[in-house]
């Protein structure tokens, strides 16, 4: 898998798409100049030149800290690779559980565990579909602000839920903005920074997930000793901390210039580009060149996608691209990710008490941040493909070892197995959860698809 570069088509390629006028000639020249300048930037130079863009990309990516926290607290799903937080919490089981005569205690049944998780998944899928329309119609900022308000309102449902049915409905409603934030923050970050910085920005996006998951694990651990319904309601209530400051950040942030051009607002795009660049004597000329490049590329995309269809994904070399994308995203779940989602339940079943299980879960949560930092350090040295495949190979060895140790019923073997589990989680984060799947996907796509 080779690194990809941005290629600006030649003058002749543009002339077959648009009228041959002096304005078009000038547009081509400016687009080629902007592309040539960005190609020559080092990481240090790009950080200096686009420090404002990096700042706003990181600020809006912070919405995924909120999402990482919310997913673990409310969704109780294996997909974020963390605990289904309240399934192992005594207060939650006492309030919503069903008595199991065999074990002599209340439990959340397997059917309801699946139902709660799938409710959030349905909401997220709905949010993903909604975002494809709202982002192109209203822009990144307006979309984020609207769904932050939605988030503030829907948190009331799980907080006051009197039953698992209402809780499942609340998760579905909360899942809609989660689906929006997943793609919106990543697309915004990748559009406001130059190509050389995109791998690091997308890795930071996944580190934000990890920070939210780590925070939620600490909160759930802190309320273990709290008696009554407050033990599970406090983590729900903390969710209200996020939407207001993130709403303000989205209001103050510049719009994505790419999104503005796609919506036919070049003046808005120009204002955003000015805000995203450092002050200097050449800023006006650079903004004009970048805007010309964005405008030209957008027009080229429209021409290329005019006759595109879903069936093109399965024709010729595009079939290979489709296979790579599907496998890369599926690998997150197929390589032990789903098991990590039930870590506290798994730890308690292996012999840890409730407090010990939640303590170890905090360590597992920290693997996301450690993995993101490792990804930053190794990506420019070993490349994405080597890092990704090496991580998968190591995870395979860890999972086989854990499975083998499971045949031994001794407590020592179980604890050793769980130690390996933690190592696997760390390398899983370092290998591909820290943004690599997004980078691989962006490297094999074509605009027509």
Short mmCIF file of C-alpha atoms in Angstrom, two decimals:
data_model
loop_
_atom_site.label_atom_id
_atom_site.label_comp_id
_atom_site.label_asym_id
_atom_site.label_seq_id
_atom_site.Cartn_x
_atom_site.Cartn_y
_atom_site.Cartn_z
CA UNK A 1 0.00 0.00 0.00
CA UNK A 2 1.88 3.06 -1.23
CA UNK A 3 1.49 6.57 0.10
CA UNK A 4 -0.73 8.69 -2.11
CA UNK A 5 -0.12 12.25 -3.27
CA UNK A 6 -2.46 14.95 -4.45
CA UNK A 7 -2.27 15.31 -8.23
CA UNK A 8 -3.63 18.36 -10.05
CA UNK A 9 -4.72 17.46 -13.59
CA UNK A 10 -3.18 19.27 -16.51
CA UNK A 11 -4.59 22.21 -18.38
CA UNK A 12 -5.86 19.96 -21.17
CA UNK A 13 -7.82 17.81 -18.70
CA UNK A 14 -9.60 20.86 -17.37
CA UNK A 15 -10.40 22.22 -20.80
CA UNK A 16 -12.42 19.11 -21.65
CA UNK A 17 -14.60 19.83 -18.62
CA UNK A 18 -15.05 23.58 -18.75
CA UNK A 19 -14.98 26.40 -21.25
CA UNK A 20 -11.60 27.53 -22.55
CA UNK A 21 -11.38 31.07 -21.19
CA UNK A 22 -8.70 33.26 -19.65
CA UNK A 23 -10.31 32.80 -16.22
CA UNK A 24 -9.97 29.04 -16.51
CA UNK A 25 -6.31 29.34 -17.55
CA UNK A 26 -5.67 31.47 -14.48
CA UNK A 27 -7.58 29.03 -12.28
CA UNK A 28 -5.42 26.15 -13.50
CA UNK A 29 -2.21 28.06 -12.89
CA UNK A 30 -3.20 29.05 -9.35
CA UNK A 31 -4.36 25.51 -8.53
CA UNK A 32 -1.06 24.04 -9.72
CA UNK A 33 0.90 26.61 -7.72
CA UNK A 34 -1.07 25.87 -4.53
CA UNK A 35 -0.58 22.14 -4.98
CA UNK A 36 3.16 22.52 -5.61
CA UNK A 37 3.61 24.68 -2.48
CA UNK A 38 1.80 22.23 -0.18
CA UNK A 39 3.75 19.26 -1.58
CA UNK A 40 7.04 20.86 -0.53
CA UNK A 41 6.01 21.46 3.09
CA UNK A 42 7.70 19.51 5.87
CA UNK A 43 5.71 18.58 8.96
CA UNK A 44 7.36 21.38 10.95
CA UNK A 45 6.66 23.94 8.22
CA UNK A 46 3.07 22.76 7.87
CA UNK A 47 2.49 23.06 11.62
CA UNK A 48 3.80 26.62 11.59
CA UNK A 49 1.91 27.67 8.49
CA UNK A 50 -1.35 25.98 9.45
CA UNK A 51 -1.24 26.22 13.24
CA UNK A 52 -4.67 27.87 13.29
CA UNK A 53 -6.11 25.10 11.12
CA UNK A 54 -4.59 22.47 13.41
CA UNK A 55 -6.03 24.27 16.43
CA UNK A 56 -9.59 24.29 15.06
CA UNK A 57 -9.30 20.72 13.81
CA UNK A 58 -8.29 19.60 17.30
CA UNK A 59 -10.99 21.68 18.98
CA UNK A 60 -13.83 20.20 16.92
CA UNK A 61 -12.30 16.72 17.18
CA UNK A 62 -12.79 17.11 20.93
CA UNK A 63 -16.43 16.23 20.29
CA UNK A 64 -15.18 12.65 20.08
CA UNK A 65 -14.00 12.85 23.70
CA UNK A 66 -17.65 13.49 24.52
CA UNK A 67 -18.70 10.67 22.23
CA UNK A 68 -16.15 8.24 23.64
CA UNK A 69 -17.44 9.02 27.13
CA UNK A 70 -21.10 8.83 26.12
CA UNK A 71 -20.72 5.59 24.19
CA UNK A 72 -19.27 3.82 27.20
CA UNK A 73 -21.67 5.32 29.72
CA UNK A 74 -24.93 5.19 27.77
CA UNK A 75 -24.56 2.90 24.85
CA UNK A 76 -23.11 -0.09 26.71
CA UNK A 77 -21.94 -1.58 23.43
CA UNK A 78 -18.87 -3.59 22.52
CA UNK A 79 -18.02 -1.55 19.46
CA UNK A 80 -16.04 1.19 21.24
CA UNK A 81 -13.79 -1.63 22.52
CA UNK A 82 -14.55 -0.90 26.15
CA UNK A 83 -16.72 -2.10 28.92
CA UNK A 84 -20.44 -2.28 28.64
CA UNK A 85 -20.04 -0.14 31.69
CA UNK A 86 -23.12 -0.77 33.78
CA UNK A 87 -23.56 -4.46 33.01
CA UNK A 88 -21.08 -5.18 35.80
CA UNK A 89 -22.21 -2.43 38.18
CA UNK A 90 -24.21 -3.60 41.20
CA UNK A 91 -26.41 -0.45 41.40
CA UNK A 92 -27.44 -0.75 37.76
CA UNK A 93 -28.12 -4.48 38.06
CA UNK A 94 -30.20 -3.90 41.19
CA UNK A 95 -32.32 -1.26 39.43
CA UNK A 96 -32.84 -2.91 36.04
CA UNK A 97 -31.73 -6.52 36.47
CA UNK A 98 -33.72 -9.75 36.52
CA UNK A 99 -33.20 -12.18 39.39
CA UNK A 100 -31.27 -15.32 38.44
CA UNK A 101 -32.03 -18.18 40.87
CA UNK A 102 -28.99 -20.13 39.74
CA UNK A 103 -26.57 -17.35 40.70
CA UNK A 104 -28.67 -15.86 43.46
CA UNK A 105 -28.42 -12.28 42.18
CA UNK A 106 -29.90 -9.87 39.67
CA UNK A 107 -28.39 -9.78 36.18
CA UNK A 108 -28.95 -7.91 32.93
CA UNK A 109 -30.12 -10.68 30.62
CA UNK A 110 -28.29 -11.41 27.38
CA UNK A 111 -31.36 -10.39 25.37
CA UNK A 112 -31.45 -6.96 26.96
CA UNK A 113 -27.69 -6.52 26.60
CA UNK A 114 -28.07 -7.11 22.87
CA UNK A 115 -31.18 -4.94 22.71
CA UNK A 116 -29.53 -1.99 24.44
CA UNK A 117 -26.43 -2.23 22.26
CA UNK A 118 -28.39 -2.61 19.03
CA UNK A 119 -30.65 0.32 19.89
CA UNK A 120 -27.63 2.60 19.93
CA UNK A 121 -26.37 1.05 16.70
CA UNK A 122 -29.66 1.80 14.97
CA UNK A 123 -29.41 5.40 16.13
CA UNK A 124 -25.83 5.69 14.91
CA UNK A 125 -26.63 4.28 11.48
CA UNK A 126 -29.46 6.80 11.25
CA UNK A 127 -27.09 9.59 12.24
CA UNK A 128 -24.54 8.54 9.63
CA UNK A 129 -27.22 8.67 6.93
CA UNK A 130 -28.55 12.03 8.14
CA UNK A 131 -25.07 13.58 8.20
CA UNK A 132 -24.49 12.84 4.50
CA UNK A 133 -27.34 15.24 3.72
CA UNK A 134 -27.14 17.85 6.49
CA UNK A 135 -23.40 18.44 6.18
CA UNK A 136 -23.61 19.10 2.43
CA UNK A 137 -26.76 21.20 2.84
CA UNK A 138 -26.00 23.30 5.93
CA UNK A 139 -22.26 22.96 6.52
CA UNK A 140 -20.15 21.41 9.27
CA UNK A 141 -20.66 24.13 11.88
CA UNK A 142 -24.45 24.35 11.70
CA UNK A 143 -24.78 20.56 11.66
CA UNK A 144 -22.61 20.19 14.75
CA UNK A 145 -24.42 22.95 16.65
CA UNK A 146 -27.84 21.47 15.87
CA UNK A 147 -26.90 18.00 17.04
CA UNK A 148 -25.21 19.33 20.17
CA UNK A 149 -28.60 20.76 21.12
CA UNK A 150 -30.18 17.40 20.20
CA UNK A 151 -27.64 15.71 22.49
CA UNK A 152 -28.46 17.97 25.43
CA UNK A 153 -32.17 17.14 25.11
CA UNK A 154 -31.91 13.39 24.58
CA UNK A 155 -29.65 12.85 27.60
CA UNK A 156 -32.76 13.40 29.75
CA UNK A 157 -34.22 10.12 28.46
CA UNK A 158 -31.59 7.69 29.82
CA UNK A 159 -31.09 9.80 32.93
CA UNK A 160 -34.75 9.47 33.97
CA UNK A 161 -35.39 6.07 32.35
CA UNK A 162 -37.72 4.01 34.58
CA UNK A 163 -37.20 0.80 32.62
CA UNK A 164 -34.90 -0.89 30.15
CA UNK A 165 -37.38 -0.19 27.36
CA UNK A 166 -37.15 3.56 27.90
CA UNK A 167 -33.38 3.28 28.28
CA UNK A 168 -33.16 1.50 24.93
CA UNK A 169 -35.21 4.26 23.31
CA UNK A 170 -32.96 6.88 24.87
CA UNK A 171 -29.87 5.14 23.52
CA UNK A 172 -31.36 5.12 20.02
CA UNK A 173 -32.05 8.86 20.25
CA UNK A 174 -28.57 9.56 21.62
CA UNK A 175 -27.08 7.37 18.91
CA UNK A 176 -28.22 9.75 16.15
CA UNK A 177 -25.83 12.60 17.10
CA UNK A 178 -23.09 10.05 17.83
CA UNK A 179 -23.34 8.86 14.24
CA UNK A 180 -23.15 12.46 13.03
CA UNK A 181 -20.11 13.36 15.15
CA UNK A 182 -18.16 10.28 14.05
CA UNK A 183 -17.88 11.40 10.44
CA UNK A 184 -18.35 15.15 10.77
CA UNK A 185 -15.38 15.79 13.05
CA UNK A 186 -13.05 13.61 10.98
CA UNK A 187 -14.07 15.12 7.65
CA UNK A 188 -13.74 18.65 9.03
CA UNK A 189 -10.28 17.95 10.43
CA UNK A 190 -9.02 16.40 7.20
CA UNK A 191 -10.38 19.28 5.08
CA UNK A 192 -8.87 22.19 6.99
CA UNK A 193 -5.28 20.88 7.26
CA UNK A 194 -2.80 20.14 4.44
CA UNK A 195 -2.21 16.60 3.21
CA UNK A 196 1.04 16.14 5.14
CA UNK A 197 -0.75 16.68 8.48
CA UNK A 198 -3.83 14.55 7.84
CA UNK A 199 -2.41 11.26 9.20
CA UNK A 200 -1.59 12.96 12.50
CA UNK A 201 -4.92 14.75 12.76
CA UNK A 202 -6.87 11.55 12.15
CA UNK A 203 -4.69 9.74 14.71
CA UNK A 204 -5.55 12.50 17.17
CA UNK A 205 -9.24 11.90 16.45
CA UNK A 206 -8.91 8.34 17.73
CA UNK A 207 -6.90 9.56 20.71
CA UNK A 208 -9.90 11.74 21.57
CA UNK A 209 -12.03 8.60 21.58
CA UNK A 210 -9.51 7.05 23.95
CA UNK A 211 -9.54 10.07 26.23
CA UNK A 212 -13.33 9.89 26.48
CA UNK A 213 -13.26 6.17 27.15
CA UNK A 214 -10.57 6.61 29.81
CA UNK A 215 -12.58 9.37 31.46
CA UNK A 216 -15.73 7.27 31.48
CA UNK A 217 -13.89 4.29 32.95
CA UNK A 218 -12.62 6.50 35.76
CA UNK A 219 -16.09 7.93 36.41
CA UNK A 220 -17.72 4.51 36.51
CA UNK A 221 -14.99 3.31 38.87
CA UNK A 222 -15.49 6.35 41.12
CA UNK A 223 -19.22 5.68 41.60
CA UNK A 224 -18.80 2.00 42.48
CA UNK A 225 -19.18 2.85 46.17
CA UNK A 226 -22.14 5.19 45.67
CA UNK A 227 -25.36 3.60 46.89
CA UNK A 228 -28.73 3.70 45.17
CA UNK A 229 -29.74 5.00 41.76
CA UNK A 230 -27.25 7.85 42.05
CA UNK A 231 -24.51 5.31 41.37
CA UNK A 232 -25.49 5.02 37.71
CA UNK A 233 -27.24 8.39 37.28
CA UNK A 234 -24.17 10.48 38.09
CA UNK A 235 -22.26 9.25 35.02
CA UNK A 236 -25.31 10.06 32.91
CA UNK A 237 -25.52 13.57 34.39
CA UNK A 238 -21.86 14.34 33.62
CA UNK A 239 -22.73 14.09 29.93
CA UNK A 240 -24.36 17.53 30.15
CA UNK A 241 -20.91 19.05 30.68
CA UNK A 242 -19.93 18.54 27.04
CA UNK A 243 -22.52 19.96 24.64
CA UNK A 244 -22.51 23.64 25.69
CA UNK A 245 -18.74 24.32 25.33
CA UNK A 246 -18.65 22.28 22.12
CA UNK A 247 -21.62 24.25 20.77
CA UNK A 248 -19.71 27.48 21.46
CA UNK A 249 -16.57 26.07 19.81
CA UNK A 250 -18.53 25.11 16.69
CA UNK A 251 -20.09 28.58 16.56
CA UNK A 252 -16.68 30.28 16.72
CA UNK A 253 -14.90 27.89 14.34
CA UNK A 254 -14.36 28.70 10.66
CA UNK A 255 -16.36 26.63 8.20
CA UNK A 256 -14.57 24.00 6.14
CA UNK A 257 -13.57 25.81 2.90
CA UNK A 258 -14.17 22.64 0.91
CA UNK A 259 -17.68 22.39 2.29
CA UNK A 260 -18.35 26.06 1.53
CA UNK A 261 -17.26 25.68 -2.10
CA UNK A 262 -19.39 22.56 -2.52
CA UNK A 263 -22.37 24.57 -1.26
CA UNK A 264 -21.65 27.37 -3.73
CA UNK A 265 -20.33 29.89 -1.18
CA UNK A 266 -16.84 30.95 -2.33
CA UNK A 267 -16.86 34.13 -0.21
CA UNK A 268 -17.44 32.06 2.93
CA UNK A 269 -14.62 29.73 1.85
CA UNK A 270 -12.27 32.70 1.39
CA UNK A 271 -13.04 34.00 4.89
CA UNK A 272 -12.40 30.55 6.34
CA UNK A 273 -9.07 30.20 4.52
CA UNK A 274 -7.96 33.59 5.86
CA UNK A 275 -8.79 32.50 9.41
CA UNK A 276 -7.04 29.15 8.97
CA UNK A 277 -3.69 30.62 7.86
CA UNK A 278 -1.02 32.59 9.65
CA UNK A 279 -0.76 36.33 9.07
CA UNK A 280 1.84 37.37 6.52
CA UNK A 281 2.47 39.38 3.38
CA UNK A 282 1.80 36.39 1.14
CA UNK A 283 -1.38 35.24 2.85
CA UNK A 284 -3.78 36.89 0.39
CA UNK A 285 -2.06 35.36 -2.63
CA UNK A 286 -1.88 31.95 -0.96
CA UNK A 287 -5.56 32.11 -0.06
CA UNK A 288 -6.44 32.92 -3.68
CA UNK A 289 -4.32 30.02 -4.92
CA UNK A 290 -5.82 27.57 -2.42
CA UNK A 291 -9.34 28.71 -3.20
CA UNK A 292 -8.62 28.23 -6.90
CA UNK A 293 -7.38 24.71 -6.19
CA UNK A 294 -10.47 23.86 -4.12
CA UNK A 295 -12.80 25.31 -6.75
CA UNK A 296 -11.07 23.49 -9.57
CA UNK A 297 -10.99 20.16 -7.70
CA UNK A 298 -14.66 20.47 -6.79
CA UNK A 299 -15.64 21.08 -10.41
CA UNK A 300 -13.52 18.15 -11.52
CA UNK A 301 -15.19 15.90 -8.93
CA UNK A 302 -18.62 16.93 -10.17
CA UNK A 303 -17.66 16.00 -13.73
CA UNK A 304 -16.15 12.67 -12.68
CA UNK A 305 -19.08 11.66 -10.48
CA UNK A 306 -21.79 12.67 -12.93
CA UNK A 307 -22.11 9.13 -14.31
CA UNK A 308 -20.99 7.25 -11.18
CA UNK A 309 -23.13 4.53 -9.63
CA UNK A 310 -22.91 2.15 -6.71
CA UNK A 311 -22.16 -0.68 -9.14
CA UNK A 312 -18.85 1.00 -10.03
CA UNK A 313 -17.54 -0.08 -6.63
CA UNK A 314 -17.47 -3.67 -7.88
CA UNK A 315 -15.95 -3.18 -11.32
CA UNK A 316 -12.33 -3.51 -12.40
CA UNK A 317 -9.72 -2.12 -10.03
CA UNK A 318 -12.46 -0.46 -7.97
CA UNK A 319 -13.39 -3.91 -6.69
CA UNK A 320 -9.96 -4.14 -5.08
CA UNK A 321 -10.48 -0.75 -3.44
CA UNK A 322 -13.84 -1.91 -2.09
CA UNK A 323 -12.27 -5.08 -0.68
CA UNK A 324 -9.51 -3.13 1.07
CA UNK A 325 -11.97 -0.69 2.64
CA UNK A 326 -14.30 -3.44 3.85
CA UNK A 327 -11.52 -5.56 5.35
CA UNK A 328 -9.80 -2.62 7.04
CA UNK A 329 -12.98 -1.51 8.80
CA UNK A 330 -14.12 -5.06 9.60
CA UNK A 331 -10.72 -5.84 11.16
CA UNK A 332 -11.53 -3.54 14.07
CA UNK A 333 -14.25 -5.93 15.24
CA UNK A 334 -12.84 -9.23 14.00
CA UNK A 335 -9.51 -8.85 15.82
CA UNK A 336 -10.66 -8.94 19.43
CA UNK A 337 -12.32 -5.55 19.54
CA UNK A 338 -15.76 -6.91 20.40
CA UNK A 339 -14.35 -8.94 23.30
CA UNK A 340 -12.80 -5.81 24.77
CA UNK A 341 -16.27 -4.32 24.90
CA UNK A 342 -17.17 -6.70 27.71
CA UNK A 343 -13.92 -6.31 29.64
CA UNK A 344 -15.42 -5.73 33.11
CA UNK A 345 -17.87 -8.61 32.73
CA UNK A 346 -14.99 -10.74 31.47
CA UNK A 347 -12.74 -9.74 34.38
CA UNK A 348 -15.40 -10.47 36.99
CA UNK A 349 -16.06 -13.87 35.43
CA UNK A 350 -12.32 -14.61 35.68
CA UNK A 351 -12.29 -14.06 39.44
CA UNK A 352 -11.72 -10.33 39.97
CA UNK A 353 -14.05 -8.52 42.32
CA UNK A 354 -16.01 -5.49 41.11
CA UNK A 355 -13.50 -2.87 42.28
CA UNK A 356 -10.50 -4.73 40.84
CA UNK A 357 -12.28 -5.18 37.52
CA UNK A 358 -13.03 -1.48 37.21
CA UNK A 359 -9.46 -0.58 38.23
CA UNK A 360 -7.98 -2.77 35.50
CA UNK A 361 -10.52 -1.40 33.04
CA UNK A 362 -9.02 2.07 33.53
CA UNK A 363 -5.63 0.69 32.49
CA UNK A 364 -7.16 -0.85 29.39
CA UNK A 365 -8.78 2.47 28.53
CA UNK A 366 -5.43 4.27 28.69
CA UNK A 367 -4.18 2.02 25.88
CA UNK A 368 -6.01 4.20 23.36
CA UNK A 369 -3.97 7.28 24.21
CA UNK A 370 -0.71 5.34 24.42
CA UNK A 371 -1.52 3.73 21.09
CA UNK A 372 -2.15 7.08 19.46
CA UNK A 373 1.21 8.44 20.61
CA UNK A 374 3.00 5.30 19.38
CA UNK A 375 1.19 5.67 16.07
CA UNK A 376 2.42 9.27 15.74
CA UNK A 377 6.02 8.19 16.37
CA UNK A 378 6.10 5.11 14.16
CA UNK A 379 3.97 6.18 11.19
CA UNK A 380 6.60 8.36 9.45
CA UNK A 381 9.32 5.76 10.04
CA UNK A 382 7.75 2.41 9.18
CA UNK A 383 4.75 3.43 7.08
CA UNK A 384 1.05 2.70 7.46
CA UNK A 385 0.98 -0.74 5.86
CA UNK A 386 3.86 -2.15 7.94
CA UNK A 387 2.44 -0.71 11.16
CA UNK A 388 -1.05 -1.97 10.41
CA UNK A 389 -0.07 -5.51 9.38
CA UNK A 390 2.47 -5.82 12.20
CA UNK A 391 -0.17 -4.85 14.73
CA UNK A 392 -2.64 -7.39 13.36
CA UNK A 393 -0.02 -10.15 13.47
CA UNK A 394 0.85 -9.37 17.09
CA UNK A 395 -2.83 -9.27 18.05
CA UNK A 396 -3.32 -12.69 16.48
CA UNK A 397 -0.56 -14.11 18.68
CA UNK A 398 -2.02 -12.49 21.80
CA UNK A 399 -5.54 -13.78 21.15
CA UNK A 400 -4.32 -17.32 20.47
CA UNK A 401 -2.34 -17.21 23.73
CA UNK A 402 -5.33 -15.95 25.70
CA UNK A 403 -7.57 -18.62 24.20
CA UNK A 404 -5.08 -21.33 25.05
CA UNK A 405 -4.76 -20.19 28.64
CA UNK A 406 -8.53 -20.34 28.93
CA UNK A 407 -8.34 -24.13 29.00
CA UNK A 408 -6.65 -23.95 32.41
CA UNK A 409 -9.16 -23.37 35.21
CA UNK A 410 -6.59 -22.14 37.74
CA UNK A 411 -6.90 -18.55 38.90
CA UNK A 412 -3.22 -17.89 38.15
CA UNK A 413 -3.68 -18.84 34.51
CA UNK A 414 -6.76 -16.67 34.23
CA UNK A 415 -4.97 -13.66 35.68
CA UNK A 416 -2.01 -14.19 33.38
CA UNK A 417 -4.40 -14.42 30.47
CA UNK A 418 -5.93 -11.10 31.43
CA UNK A 419 -2.49 -9.51 31.60
CA UNK A 420 -1.98 -10.62 28.01
CA UNK A 421 -5.40 -9.19 27.28
CA UNK A 422 -4.21 -5.76 28.41
CA UNK A 423 -1.09 -6.01 26.24
CA UNK A 424 -3.24 -6.97 23.28
CA UNK A 425 -5.46 -3.95 23.85
CA UNK A 426 -2.45 -1.64 23.94
CA UNK A 427 -1.05 -2.92 20.68
CA UNK A 428 -4.48 -2.94 19.13
CA UNK A 429 -4.75 0.78 19.79
CA UNK A 430 -1.20 1.40 18.58
CA UNK A 431 -1.57 -0.63 15.41
CA UNK A 432 -4.80 0.48 13.79
CA UNK A 433 -7.38 2.00 16.10
CA UNK A 434 -5.33 5.20 16.29
CA UNK A 435 -6.51 6.48 12.95
CA UNK A 436 -4.79 4.04 10.62
CA UNK A 437 -8.01 2.62 9.25
CA UNK A 438 -9.06 6.13 8.20
CA UNK A 439 -5.69 6.77 6.57
CA UNK A 440 -5.77 3.49 4.65
CA UNK A 441 -9.30 4.24 3.48
CA UNK A 442 -8.39 7.73 2.30
CA UNK A 443 -5.35 6.39 0.47
CA UNK A 444 -7.19 3.92 -1.76
CA UNK A 445 -10.32 5.87 -2.68
CA UNK A 446 -11.02 7.65 -5.95
CA UNK A 447 -13.23 10.72 -6.28
CA UNK A 448 -15.66 8.97 -8.62
CA UNK A 449 -16.65 6.62 -5.79
#
